[in-house]
CSV table of C-alpha atoms in Angstrom, one decimal:
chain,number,residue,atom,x,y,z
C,21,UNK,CA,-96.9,-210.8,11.3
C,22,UNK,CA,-93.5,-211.7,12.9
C,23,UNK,CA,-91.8,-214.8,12.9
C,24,UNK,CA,-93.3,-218.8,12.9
C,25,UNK,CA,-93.6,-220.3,16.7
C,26,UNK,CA,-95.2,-223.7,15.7
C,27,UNK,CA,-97.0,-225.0,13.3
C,28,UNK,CA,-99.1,-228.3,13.4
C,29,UNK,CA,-100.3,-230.5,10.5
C,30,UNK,CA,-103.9,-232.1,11.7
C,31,UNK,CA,-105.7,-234.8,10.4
C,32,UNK,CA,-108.6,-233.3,8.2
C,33,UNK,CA,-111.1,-235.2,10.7
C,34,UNK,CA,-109.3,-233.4,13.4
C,35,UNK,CA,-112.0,-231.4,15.5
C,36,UNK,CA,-108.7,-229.2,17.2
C,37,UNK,CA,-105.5,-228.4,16.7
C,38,UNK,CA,-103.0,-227.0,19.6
C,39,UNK,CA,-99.6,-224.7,19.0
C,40,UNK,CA,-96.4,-224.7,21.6
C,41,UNK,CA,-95.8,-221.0,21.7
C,42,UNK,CA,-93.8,-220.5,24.7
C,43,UNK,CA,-90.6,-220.0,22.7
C,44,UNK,CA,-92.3,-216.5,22.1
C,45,UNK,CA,-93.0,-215.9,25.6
C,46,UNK,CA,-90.2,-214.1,27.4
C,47,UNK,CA,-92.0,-211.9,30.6
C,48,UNK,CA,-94.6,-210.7,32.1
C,49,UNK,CA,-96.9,-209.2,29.5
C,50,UNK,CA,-99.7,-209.1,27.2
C,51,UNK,CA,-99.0,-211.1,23.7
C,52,UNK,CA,-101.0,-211.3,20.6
C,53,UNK,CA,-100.6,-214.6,18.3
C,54,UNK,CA,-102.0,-215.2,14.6
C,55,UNK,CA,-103.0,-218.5,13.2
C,56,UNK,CA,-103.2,-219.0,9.8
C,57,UNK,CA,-103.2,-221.5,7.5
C,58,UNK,CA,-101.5,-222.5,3.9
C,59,UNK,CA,-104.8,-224.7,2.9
C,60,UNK,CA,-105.2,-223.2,-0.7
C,61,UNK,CA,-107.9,-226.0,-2.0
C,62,UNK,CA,-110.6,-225.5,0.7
C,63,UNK,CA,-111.4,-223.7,3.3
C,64,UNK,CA,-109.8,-223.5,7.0
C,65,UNK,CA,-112.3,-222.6,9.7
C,66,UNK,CA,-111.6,-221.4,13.3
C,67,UNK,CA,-113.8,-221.3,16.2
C,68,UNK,CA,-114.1,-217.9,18.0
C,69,UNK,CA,-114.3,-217.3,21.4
C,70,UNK,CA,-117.9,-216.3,21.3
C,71,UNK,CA,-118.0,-220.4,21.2
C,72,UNK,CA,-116.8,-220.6,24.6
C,73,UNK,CA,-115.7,-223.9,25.6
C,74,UNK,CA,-115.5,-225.1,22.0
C,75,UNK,CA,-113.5,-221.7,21.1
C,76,UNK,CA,-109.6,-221.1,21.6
C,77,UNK,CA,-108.2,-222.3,24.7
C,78,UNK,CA,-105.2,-220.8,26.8
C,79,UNK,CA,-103.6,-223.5,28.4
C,80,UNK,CA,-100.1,-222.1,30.9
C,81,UNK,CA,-97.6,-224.5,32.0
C,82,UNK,CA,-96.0,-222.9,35.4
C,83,UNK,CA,-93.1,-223.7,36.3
C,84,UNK,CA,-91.4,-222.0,39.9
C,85,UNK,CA,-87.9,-222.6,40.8
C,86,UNK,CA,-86.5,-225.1,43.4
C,87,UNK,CA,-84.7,-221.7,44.6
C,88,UNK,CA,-84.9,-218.1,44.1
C,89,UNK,CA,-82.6,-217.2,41.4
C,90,UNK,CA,-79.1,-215.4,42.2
C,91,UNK,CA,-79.0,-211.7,40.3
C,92,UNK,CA,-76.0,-212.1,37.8
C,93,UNK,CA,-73.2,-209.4,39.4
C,94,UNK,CA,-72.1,-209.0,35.2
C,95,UNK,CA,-74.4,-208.9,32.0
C,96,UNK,CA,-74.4,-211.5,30.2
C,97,UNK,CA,-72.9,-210.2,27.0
C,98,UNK,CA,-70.3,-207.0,27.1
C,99,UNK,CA,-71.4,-203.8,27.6
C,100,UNK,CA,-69.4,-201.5,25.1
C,101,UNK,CA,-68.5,-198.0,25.6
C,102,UNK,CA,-67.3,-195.2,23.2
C,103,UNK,CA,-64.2,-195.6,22.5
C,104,UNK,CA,-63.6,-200.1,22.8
C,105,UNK,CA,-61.5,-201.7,20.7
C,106,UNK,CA,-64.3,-202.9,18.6
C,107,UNK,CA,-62.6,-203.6,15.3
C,108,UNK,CA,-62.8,-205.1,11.8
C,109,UNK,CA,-61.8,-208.3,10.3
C,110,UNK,CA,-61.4,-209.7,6.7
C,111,UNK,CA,-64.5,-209.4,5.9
C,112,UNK,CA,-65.2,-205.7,7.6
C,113,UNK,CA,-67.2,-207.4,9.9
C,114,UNK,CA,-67.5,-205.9,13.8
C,115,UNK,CA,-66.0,-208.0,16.6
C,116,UNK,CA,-68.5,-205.7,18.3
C,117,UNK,CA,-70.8,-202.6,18.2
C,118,UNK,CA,-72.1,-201.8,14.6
C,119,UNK,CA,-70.9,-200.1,11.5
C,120,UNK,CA,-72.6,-196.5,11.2
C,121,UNK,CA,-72.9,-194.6,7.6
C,122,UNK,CA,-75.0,-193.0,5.2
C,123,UNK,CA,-75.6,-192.3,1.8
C,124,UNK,CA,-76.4,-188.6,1.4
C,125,UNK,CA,-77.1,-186.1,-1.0
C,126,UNK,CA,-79.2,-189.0,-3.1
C,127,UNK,CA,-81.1,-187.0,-6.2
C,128,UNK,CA,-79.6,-183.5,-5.8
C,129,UNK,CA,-76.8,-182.1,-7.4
C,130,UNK,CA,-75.0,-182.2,-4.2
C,131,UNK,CA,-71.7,-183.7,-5.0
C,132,UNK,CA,-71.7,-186.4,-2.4
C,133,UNK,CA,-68.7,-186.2,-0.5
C,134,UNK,CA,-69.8,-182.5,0.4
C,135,UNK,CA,-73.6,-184.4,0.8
C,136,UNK,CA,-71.5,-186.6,3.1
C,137,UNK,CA,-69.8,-184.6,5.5
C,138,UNK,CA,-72.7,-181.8,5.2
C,139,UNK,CA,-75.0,-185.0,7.2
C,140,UNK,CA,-72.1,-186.3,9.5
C,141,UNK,CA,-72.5,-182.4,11.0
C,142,UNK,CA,-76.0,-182.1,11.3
C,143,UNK,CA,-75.8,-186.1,12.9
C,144,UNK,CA,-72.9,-185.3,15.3
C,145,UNK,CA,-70.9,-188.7,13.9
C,146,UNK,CA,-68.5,-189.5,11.3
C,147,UNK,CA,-69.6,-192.2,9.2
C,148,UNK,CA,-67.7,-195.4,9.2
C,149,UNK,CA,-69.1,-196.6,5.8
C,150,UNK,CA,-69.6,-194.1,2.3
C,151,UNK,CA,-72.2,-195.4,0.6
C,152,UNK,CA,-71.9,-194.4,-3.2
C,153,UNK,CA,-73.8,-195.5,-6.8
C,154,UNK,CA,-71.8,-196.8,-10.6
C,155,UNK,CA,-72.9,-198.1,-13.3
C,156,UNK,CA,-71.4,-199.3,-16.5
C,157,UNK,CA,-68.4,-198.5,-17.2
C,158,UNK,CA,-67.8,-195.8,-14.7
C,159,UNK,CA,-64.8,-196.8,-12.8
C,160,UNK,CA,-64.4,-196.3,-9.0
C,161,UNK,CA,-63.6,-195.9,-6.6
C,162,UNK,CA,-62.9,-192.4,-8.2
C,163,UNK,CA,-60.3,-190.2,-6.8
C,164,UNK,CA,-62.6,-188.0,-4.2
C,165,UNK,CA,-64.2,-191.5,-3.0
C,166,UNK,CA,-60.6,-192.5,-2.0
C,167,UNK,CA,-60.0,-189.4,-0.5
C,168,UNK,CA,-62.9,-189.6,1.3
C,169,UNK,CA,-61.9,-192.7,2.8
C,170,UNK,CA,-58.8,-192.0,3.3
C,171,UNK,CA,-59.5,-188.3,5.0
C,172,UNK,CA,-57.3,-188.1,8.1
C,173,UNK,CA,-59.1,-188.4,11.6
C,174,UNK,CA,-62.4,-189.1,9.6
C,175,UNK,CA,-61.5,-192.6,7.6
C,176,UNK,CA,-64.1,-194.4,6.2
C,177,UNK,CA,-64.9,-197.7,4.4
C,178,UNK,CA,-66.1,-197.3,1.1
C,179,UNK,CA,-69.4,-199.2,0.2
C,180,UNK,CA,-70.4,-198.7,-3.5
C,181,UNK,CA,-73.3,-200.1,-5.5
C,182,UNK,CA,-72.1,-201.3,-9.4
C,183,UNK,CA,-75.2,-201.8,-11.9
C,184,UNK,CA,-72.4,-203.9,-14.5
C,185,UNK,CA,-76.0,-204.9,-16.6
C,186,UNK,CA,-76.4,-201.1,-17.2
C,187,UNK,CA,-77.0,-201.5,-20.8
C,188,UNK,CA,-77.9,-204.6,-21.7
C,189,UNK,CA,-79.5,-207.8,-19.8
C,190,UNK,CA,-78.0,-210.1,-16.9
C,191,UNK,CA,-78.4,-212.9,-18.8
C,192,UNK,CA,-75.7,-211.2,-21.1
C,193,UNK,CA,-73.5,-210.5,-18.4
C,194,UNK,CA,-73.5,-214.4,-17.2
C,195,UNK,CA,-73.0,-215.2,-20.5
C,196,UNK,CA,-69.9,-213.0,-21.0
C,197,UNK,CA,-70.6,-210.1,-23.0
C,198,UNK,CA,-69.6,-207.5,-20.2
C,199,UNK,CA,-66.5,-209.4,-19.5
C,200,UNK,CA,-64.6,-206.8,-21.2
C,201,UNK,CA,-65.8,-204.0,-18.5
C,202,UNK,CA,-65.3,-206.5,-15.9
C,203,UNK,CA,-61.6,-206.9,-16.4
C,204,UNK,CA,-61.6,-202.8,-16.8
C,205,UNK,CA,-62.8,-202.2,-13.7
C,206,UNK,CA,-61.1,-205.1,-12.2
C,207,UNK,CA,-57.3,-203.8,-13.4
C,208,UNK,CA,-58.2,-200.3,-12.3
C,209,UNK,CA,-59.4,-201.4,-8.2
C,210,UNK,CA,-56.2,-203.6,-8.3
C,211,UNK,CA,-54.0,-200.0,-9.6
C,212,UNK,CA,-55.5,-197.4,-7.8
C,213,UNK,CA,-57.4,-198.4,-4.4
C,214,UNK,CA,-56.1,-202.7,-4.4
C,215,UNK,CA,-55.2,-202.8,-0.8
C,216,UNK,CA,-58.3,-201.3,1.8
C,217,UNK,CA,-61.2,-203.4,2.0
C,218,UNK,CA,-64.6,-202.3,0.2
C,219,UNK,CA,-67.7,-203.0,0.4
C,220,UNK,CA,-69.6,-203.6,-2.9
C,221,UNK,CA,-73.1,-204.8,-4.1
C,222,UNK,CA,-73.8,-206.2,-7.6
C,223,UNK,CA,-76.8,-204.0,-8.8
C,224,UNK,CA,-78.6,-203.4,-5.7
C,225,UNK,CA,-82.6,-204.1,-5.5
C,226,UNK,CA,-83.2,-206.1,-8.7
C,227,UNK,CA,-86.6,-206.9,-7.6
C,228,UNK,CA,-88.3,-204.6,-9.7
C,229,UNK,CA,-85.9,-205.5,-12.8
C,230,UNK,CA,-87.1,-209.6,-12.7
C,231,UNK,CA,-89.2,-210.7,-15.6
C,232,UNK,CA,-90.8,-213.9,-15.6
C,233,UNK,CA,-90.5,-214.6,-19.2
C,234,UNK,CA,-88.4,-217.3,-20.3
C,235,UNK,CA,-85.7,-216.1,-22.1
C,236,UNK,CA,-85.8,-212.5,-21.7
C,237,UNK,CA,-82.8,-212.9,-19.7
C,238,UNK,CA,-83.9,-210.7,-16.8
C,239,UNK,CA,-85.1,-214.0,-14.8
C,240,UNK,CA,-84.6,-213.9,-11.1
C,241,UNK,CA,-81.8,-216.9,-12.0
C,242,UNK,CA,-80.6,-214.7,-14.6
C,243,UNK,CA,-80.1,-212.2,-11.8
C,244,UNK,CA,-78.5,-215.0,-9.8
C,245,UNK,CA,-75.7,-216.3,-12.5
C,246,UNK,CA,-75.1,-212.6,-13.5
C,247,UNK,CA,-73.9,-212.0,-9.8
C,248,UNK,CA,-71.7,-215.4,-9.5
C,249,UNK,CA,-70.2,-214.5,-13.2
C,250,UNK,CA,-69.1,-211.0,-11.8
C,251,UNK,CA,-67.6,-211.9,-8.6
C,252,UNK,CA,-65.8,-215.1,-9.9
C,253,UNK,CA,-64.4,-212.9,-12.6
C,254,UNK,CA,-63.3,-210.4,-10.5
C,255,UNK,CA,-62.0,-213.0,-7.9
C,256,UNK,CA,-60.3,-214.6,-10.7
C,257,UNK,CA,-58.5,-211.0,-12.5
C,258,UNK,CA,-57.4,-210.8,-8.7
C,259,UNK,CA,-59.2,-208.4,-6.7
C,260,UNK,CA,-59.0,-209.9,-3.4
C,261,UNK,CA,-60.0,-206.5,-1.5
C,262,UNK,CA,-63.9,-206.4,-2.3
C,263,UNK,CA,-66.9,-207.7,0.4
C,264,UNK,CA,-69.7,-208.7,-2.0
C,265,UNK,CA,-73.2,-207.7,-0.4
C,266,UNK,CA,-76.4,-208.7,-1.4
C,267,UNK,CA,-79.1,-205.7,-1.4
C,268,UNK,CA,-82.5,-206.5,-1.6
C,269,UNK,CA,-85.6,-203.9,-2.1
C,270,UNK,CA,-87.8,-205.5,0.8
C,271,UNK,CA,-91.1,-204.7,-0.3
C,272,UNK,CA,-93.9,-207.6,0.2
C,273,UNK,CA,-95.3,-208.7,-2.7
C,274,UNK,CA,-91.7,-208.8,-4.1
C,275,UNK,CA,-91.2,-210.8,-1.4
C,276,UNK,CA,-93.9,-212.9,-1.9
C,277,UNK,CA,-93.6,-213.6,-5.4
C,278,UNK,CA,-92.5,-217.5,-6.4
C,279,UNK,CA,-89.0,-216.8,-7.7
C,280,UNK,CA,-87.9,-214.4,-4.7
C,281,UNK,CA,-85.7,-217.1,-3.3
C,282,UNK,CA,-83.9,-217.9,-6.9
C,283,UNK,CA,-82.2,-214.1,-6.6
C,284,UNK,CA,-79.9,-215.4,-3.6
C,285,UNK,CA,-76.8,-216.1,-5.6
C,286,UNK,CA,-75.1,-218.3,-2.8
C,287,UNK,CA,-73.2,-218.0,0.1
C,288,UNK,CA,-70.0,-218.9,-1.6
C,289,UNK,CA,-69.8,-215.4,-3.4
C,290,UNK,CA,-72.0,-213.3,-0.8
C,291,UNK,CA,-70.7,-212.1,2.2
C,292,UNK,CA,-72.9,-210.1,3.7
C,293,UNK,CA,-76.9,-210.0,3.6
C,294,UNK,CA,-78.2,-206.2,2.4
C,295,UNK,CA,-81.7,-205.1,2.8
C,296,UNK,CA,-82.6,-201.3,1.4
C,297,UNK,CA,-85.5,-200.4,3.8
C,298,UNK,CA,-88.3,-197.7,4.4
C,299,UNK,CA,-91.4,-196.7,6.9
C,300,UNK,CA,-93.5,-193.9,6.3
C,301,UNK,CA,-94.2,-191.1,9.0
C,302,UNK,CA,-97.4,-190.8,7.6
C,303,UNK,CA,-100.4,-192.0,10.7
C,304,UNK,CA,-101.7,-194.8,8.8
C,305,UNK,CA,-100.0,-194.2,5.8
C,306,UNK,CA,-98.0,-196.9,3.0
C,307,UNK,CA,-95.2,-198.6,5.2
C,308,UNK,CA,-96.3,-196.4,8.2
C,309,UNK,CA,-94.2,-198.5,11.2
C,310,UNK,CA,-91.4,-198.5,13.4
C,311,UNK,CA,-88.2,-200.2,12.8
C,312,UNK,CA,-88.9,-203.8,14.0
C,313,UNK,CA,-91.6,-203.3,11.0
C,314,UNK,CA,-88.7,-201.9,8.6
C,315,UNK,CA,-87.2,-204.8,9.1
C,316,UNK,CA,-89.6,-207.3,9.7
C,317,UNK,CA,-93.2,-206.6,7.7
C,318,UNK,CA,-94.9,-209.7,5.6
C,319,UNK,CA,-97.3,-210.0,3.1
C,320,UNK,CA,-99.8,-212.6,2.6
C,321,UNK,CA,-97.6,-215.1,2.1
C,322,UNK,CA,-95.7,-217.5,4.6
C,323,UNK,CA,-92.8,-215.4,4.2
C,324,UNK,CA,-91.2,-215.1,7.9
C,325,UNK,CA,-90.2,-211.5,7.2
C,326,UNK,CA,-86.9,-210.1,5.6
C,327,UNK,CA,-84.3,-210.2,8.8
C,328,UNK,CA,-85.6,-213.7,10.0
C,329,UNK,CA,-84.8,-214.9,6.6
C,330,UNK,CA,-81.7,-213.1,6.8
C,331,UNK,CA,-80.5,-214.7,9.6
C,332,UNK,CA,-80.9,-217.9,8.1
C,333,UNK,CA,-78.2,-217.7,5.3
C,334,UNK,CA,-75.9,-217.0,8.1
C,335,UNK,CA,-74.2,-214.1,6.8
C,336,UNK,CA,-73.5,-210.6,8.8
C,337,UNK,CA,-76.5,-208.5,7.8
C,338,UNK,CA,-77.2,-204.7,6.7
C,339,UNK,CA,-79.2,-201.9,6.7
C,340,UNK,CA,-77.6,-201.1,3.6
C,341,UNK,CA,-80.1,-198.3,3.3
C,342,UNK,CA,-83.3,-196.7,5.6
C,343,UNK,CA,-84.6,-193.3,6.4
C,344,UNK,CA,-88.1,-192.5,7.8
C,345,UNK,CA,-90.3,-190.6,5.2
C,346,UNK,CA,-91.5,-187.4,6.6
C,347,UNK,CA,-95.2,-186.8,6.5
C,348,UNK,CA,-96.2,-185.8,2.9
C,349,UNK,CA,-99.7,-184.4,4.5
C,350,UNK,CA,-100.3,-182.3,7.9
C,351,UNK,CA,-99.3,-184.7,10.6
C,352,UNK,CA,-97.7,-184.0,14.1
C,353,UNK,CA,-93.6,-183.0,13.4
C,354,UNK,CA,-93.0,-185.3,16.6
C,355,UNK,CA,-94.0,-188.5,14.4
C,356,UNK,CA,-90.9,-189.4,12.8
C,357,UNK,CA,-89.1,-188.6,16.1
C,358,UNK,CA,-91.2,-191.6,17.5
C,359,UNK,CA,-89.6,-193.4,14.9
C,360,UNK,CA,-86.6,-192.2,15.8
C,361,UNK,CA,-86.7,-192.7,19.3
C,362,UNK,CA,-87.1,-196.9,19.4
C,363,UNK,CA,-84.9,-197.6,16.5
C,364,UNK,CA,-81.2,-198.5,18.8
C,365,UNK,CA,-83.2,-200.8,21.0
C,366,UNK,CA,-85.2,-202.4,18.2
C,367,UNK,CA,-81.9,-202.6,16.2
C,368,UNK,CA,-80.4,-204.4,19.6
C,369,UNK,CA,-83.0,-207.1,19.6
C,370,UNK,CA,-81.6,-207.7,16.1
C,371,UNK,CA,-78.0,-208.9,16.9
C,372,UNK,CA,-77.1,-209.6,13.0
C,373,UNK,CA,-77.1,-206.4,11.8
C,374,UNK,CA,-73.8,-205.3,12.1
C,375,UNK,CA,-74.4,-201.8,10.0
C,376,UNK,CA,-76.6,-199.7,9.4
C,377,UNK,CA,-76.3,-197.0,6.4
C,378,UNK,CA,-78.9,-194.2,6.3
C,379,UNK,CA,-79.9,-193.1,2.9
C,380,UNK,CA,-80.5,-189.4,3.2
C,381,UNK,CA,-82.3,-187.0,0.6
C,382,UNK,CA,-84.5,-184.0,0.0
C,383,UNK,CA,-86.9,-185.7,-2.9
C,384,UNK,CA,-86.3,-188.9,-3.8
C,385,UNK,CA,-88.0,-190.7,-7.2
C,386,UNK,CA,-91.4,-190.0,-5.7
C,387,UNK,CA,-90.8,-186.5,-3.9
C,388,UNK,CA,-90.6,-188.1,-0.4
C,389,UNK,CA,-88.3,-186.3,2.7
C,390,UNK,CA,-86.1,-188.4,4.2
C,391,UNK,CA,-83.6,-186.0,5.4
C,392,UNK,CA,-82.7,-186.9,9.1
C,393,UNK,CA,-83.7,-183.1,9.9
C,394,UNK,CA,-87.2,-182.8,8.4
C,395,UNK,CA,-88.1,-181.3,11.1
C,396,UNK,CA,-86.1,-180.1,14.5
C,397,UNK,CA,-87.8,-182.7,16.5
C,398,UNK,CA,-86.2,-185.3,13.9
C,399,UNK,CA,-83.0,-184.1,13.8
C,400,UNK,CA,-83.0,-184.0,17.7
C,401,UNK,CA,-84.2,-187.9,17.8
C,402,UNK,CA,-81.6,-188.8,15.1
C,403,UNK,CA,-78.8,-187.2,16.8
C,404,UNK,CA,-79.6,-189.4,20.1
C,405,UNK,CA,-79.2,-192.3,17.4
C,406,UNK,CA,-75.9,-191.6,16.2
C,407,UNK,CA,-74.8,-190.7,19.9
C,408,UNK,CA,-75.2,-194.0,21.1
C,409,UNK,CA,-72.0,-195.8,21.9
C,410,UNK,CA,-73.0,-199.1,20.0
C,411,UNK,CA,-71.7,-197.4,16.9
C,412,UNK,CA,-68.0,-197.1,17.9
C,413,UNK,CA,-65.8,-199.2,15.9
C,414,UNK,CA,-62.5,-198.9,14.6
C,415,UNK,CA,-61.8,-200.0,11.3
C,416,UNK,CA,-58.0,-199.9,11.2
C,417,UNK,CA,-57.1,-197.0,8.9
C-alpha cells in the first residue's frame, strides 16, 4: 500500500464512516484505494458492494472553471540539460539533477576501482559517487580510493560505509571503548584526504544486527547512541569534511517491528537519509516490483512506506544501494528491462532523492545477479538510465 490519504476515527455506534481522498486524485484515470483499520481488540467489518446501497459509496465533487485555463508557455520547474551548472554544496547536496554512482565488483575478487570503472563502460557514465565498504580499524580512504576520486576528467565523491562496532557491540562503542580507533581514523582523514567532502555511513543496515534483549547492547537505541558517539567524536577530533548518511536495509517486517523508529539517531548528526534497496525480476517472485515498489513497499503494519517516511525527517534522501535481481528461474530476459525502463520517471515522482548508487555484482550472499548486463536486453534498458540528462552534476573537483 502507498501512502495515508485520510483517516477517520468513528464512534463505535457509527453505522459509516466516509474518507476525503481527493488529495490522491490528480487526472483522468482509474484509482484503487485500501481501507484498513488499526482496531487490534475486535473486529472491523466493511460492507461490500454486493450490499448495494448499504455498500461503499463514490461520492465526486465537480468542480469547472469560471474560465478555460491558459497553457503555461514555461514548465513549472526547470528543465535540465546535459551539461547545467547543477552543482554541489556543503553538504554534497544537488542544487539540481541527481547524483549517479555505483558500488561494483561487490563479492568478487575484483579489486573495486577496476570493478568501478569496468561498470562505468558497460553503463556509458562516469560515476559521480564511489561507493566503498571498512570496518574496524581499516583506515580509508586508502590511497587508490583517493585516486579514484581524484582521477582527472573522471572525479568522483567518495562514499564509504565504516562498521566501527566490527568486533565488539554498539553499546561499547557509545560507551567509549572504540574511542581509540575513532581518534585513529579520525587523525588519518584529517592527514591524508582532510579537505574534499565524503560521504560516510556508520554501519550501514543494522536492522538485522538489533536484539531486543535488554542489555545485550545491540538494542536498536544502542544502535542509535553508537552513531551520535562516533560522529560527535569525530566532529570533535576535527573532521569537518565527512556527510554522515543513514542507511537503512528496507525490508518490511524490519520495518514493521516496534523499535524501528529508535535506530534514527537524529537530525543533528544525520545528513542525509540512506535506504539500501532491491526487487526481484522474478514474475511473482520475493520483492518482484518496479521501482515505486523499491522504494515504497509496506508490510502489515501502518507503516507509510520507506521514502514517505523519508521525506519526513527532512533530510536529502538516497538510493544508497539498488539493483534488479535477475531471474534465478526461466523467465523472459526482457523482465528486468521492464524494470529498467520506468525507473527515471518513477525516481522523478520522488523529488528527494538526490542520488542514486547502484550496487552491482555477479553473486551476492545468496547467489543472486544483479549485474546491470544480466542479460543484453538489461544492459540496453540500463544504459537509457544512465543516459538521461537528470544525472549531470558537477561536483567541483
Amino acid at each position: 500500500m502507498g501512502a495515508v490519504l485520510a483517516s477517520a476515527k468513528p464512534a463505535a455506534s457509527a453505522a459509516a464512516v466516509s474518507f476525503d481522498v481527493s488529495a490522491g486524485v490528480g487526472k483522468a484515470g482509474t484509482y484503487t484505494f485500501a481501507v484498513t483499520s488499526s482496531v487490534s481488540n475486535a473486529i472491523a467489518r466493511f460492507q461490500s458492494s454486493e450490499k448495494g446501497a448499504a455498500g461503499p459509496q463514490l461520492t465526486l465533487t465537480l468542480k469547472t472553471p469560471a474560465t478555460k485555463p491558459t497553457a503555461p508557455t514555461a514548465p513549472t520547474a526547470p528543465v535540465v540539460q546535459p551539461g547545467s551548472n547543477c552543482t554541489v554544496d556543503a553538504k554534497l547536496v544537488p542544487s539540481c539533477n541527481v547524483l549517479w554512482g555505483a558500488a561494483a565488483g561487490g563479492f568478487s575478487e575484483t579489486p573495486r576501482d577496476q570493478a568501478l570503472r569496468e561498470w562505468e563502460a558497460k553503463s556509458g557514465r562516469t560515476a559521480s559517487i564511489y561507493h566503498t565498504y571498512h570496518r574496524g580499524d581499516e583506515l580509508f580512504p586508502t590511497k587508490a580510493e583517493i585516486a579514484m576520486a581524484n582521477e582527472a576528467g573522471r572525479s568522483r565523491v567518495l562514499f564509504t560505509n565504516w562498521k566501527v562496532g566490527y568486533g565488539t557491540k554498539w553499546g561499547k562503542v557509545a560507551a567509549g571503548e572504540q574511542d581509540a580507533r575513532i581518534d585513529k581514523l579520525s587523525a588519518y582523514i584529517k592527514a591524508n584526504y582532510g579537505k574534499d567532502k565524503f560521504f560516510m555511513a556508520v554501519h550501514h543496515e543494522p536492522e538485522n544486527d538489533v536484539s531486543t534483549v535488554a542489555g545485550s547492547q545491540m538494542t536498536a537505541k544502542d544502535y542509535a547512541a553508537m552513531v551520535r558517539h562516533t560522529i560527535g567524536r569525530m566532529n570533535a577530533n576535527g573532521v569537518t569534511n565527512v556527510v554522515f548518511v543513514m542507511a537503512y536495509m528496507n525490508v518490511e517486517k524490519w520495518n514493521d517491528s516496534p523499535w524501528w523508529a529508535d535506530l534514527y539517531p537524529g537530525n543533528d548528526v544525520i545528513d542525509w537519509v540512506g535506504v539500501d534497496s532491491y526487487v526481484n525480476a522474478q514474475p511473482k517472485g520475493f520483492h518482484n516490483g518496479d521501482f515505486t515498489y523499491l522504494m515504497n513497499r509496506t508490510g502489515k503494519t501502518a507503516f507509510p512506506g520507506w521514502y514517505n517516511w523519508a521525506v519526513t525527517t527532512g533530510k536529502p534522501v538516497m538510493v544508497a544501494e539498488w539493483a534488479v535481481y535477475e531471474c534465478k528461474t526461466a523467465c523472459s530476459p526482457e523482465e528486468k528491462a521492464k524494470i529498467h525502463a520506468k525507473v527515471v520517471e518513477q525516481m522523478k515522482a520522488m523529488p528527494a532523492i538526490k542520488a542514486m548508487v547502484t550496487f552491482d555484482t555477479a553473486s551476492d550472499q545468496q547467489g543472486l545477479d544483479m549485474r546491470i548486463d544480466s542479460t543484453p536486453q538489461a544492459l540496453a534498458s540500463f544504459k537509457k538510465i544512465a543516459a538521461d540528462p537528470i544525472f549531470t552534476v558537477n561536483i567541483g573537483r
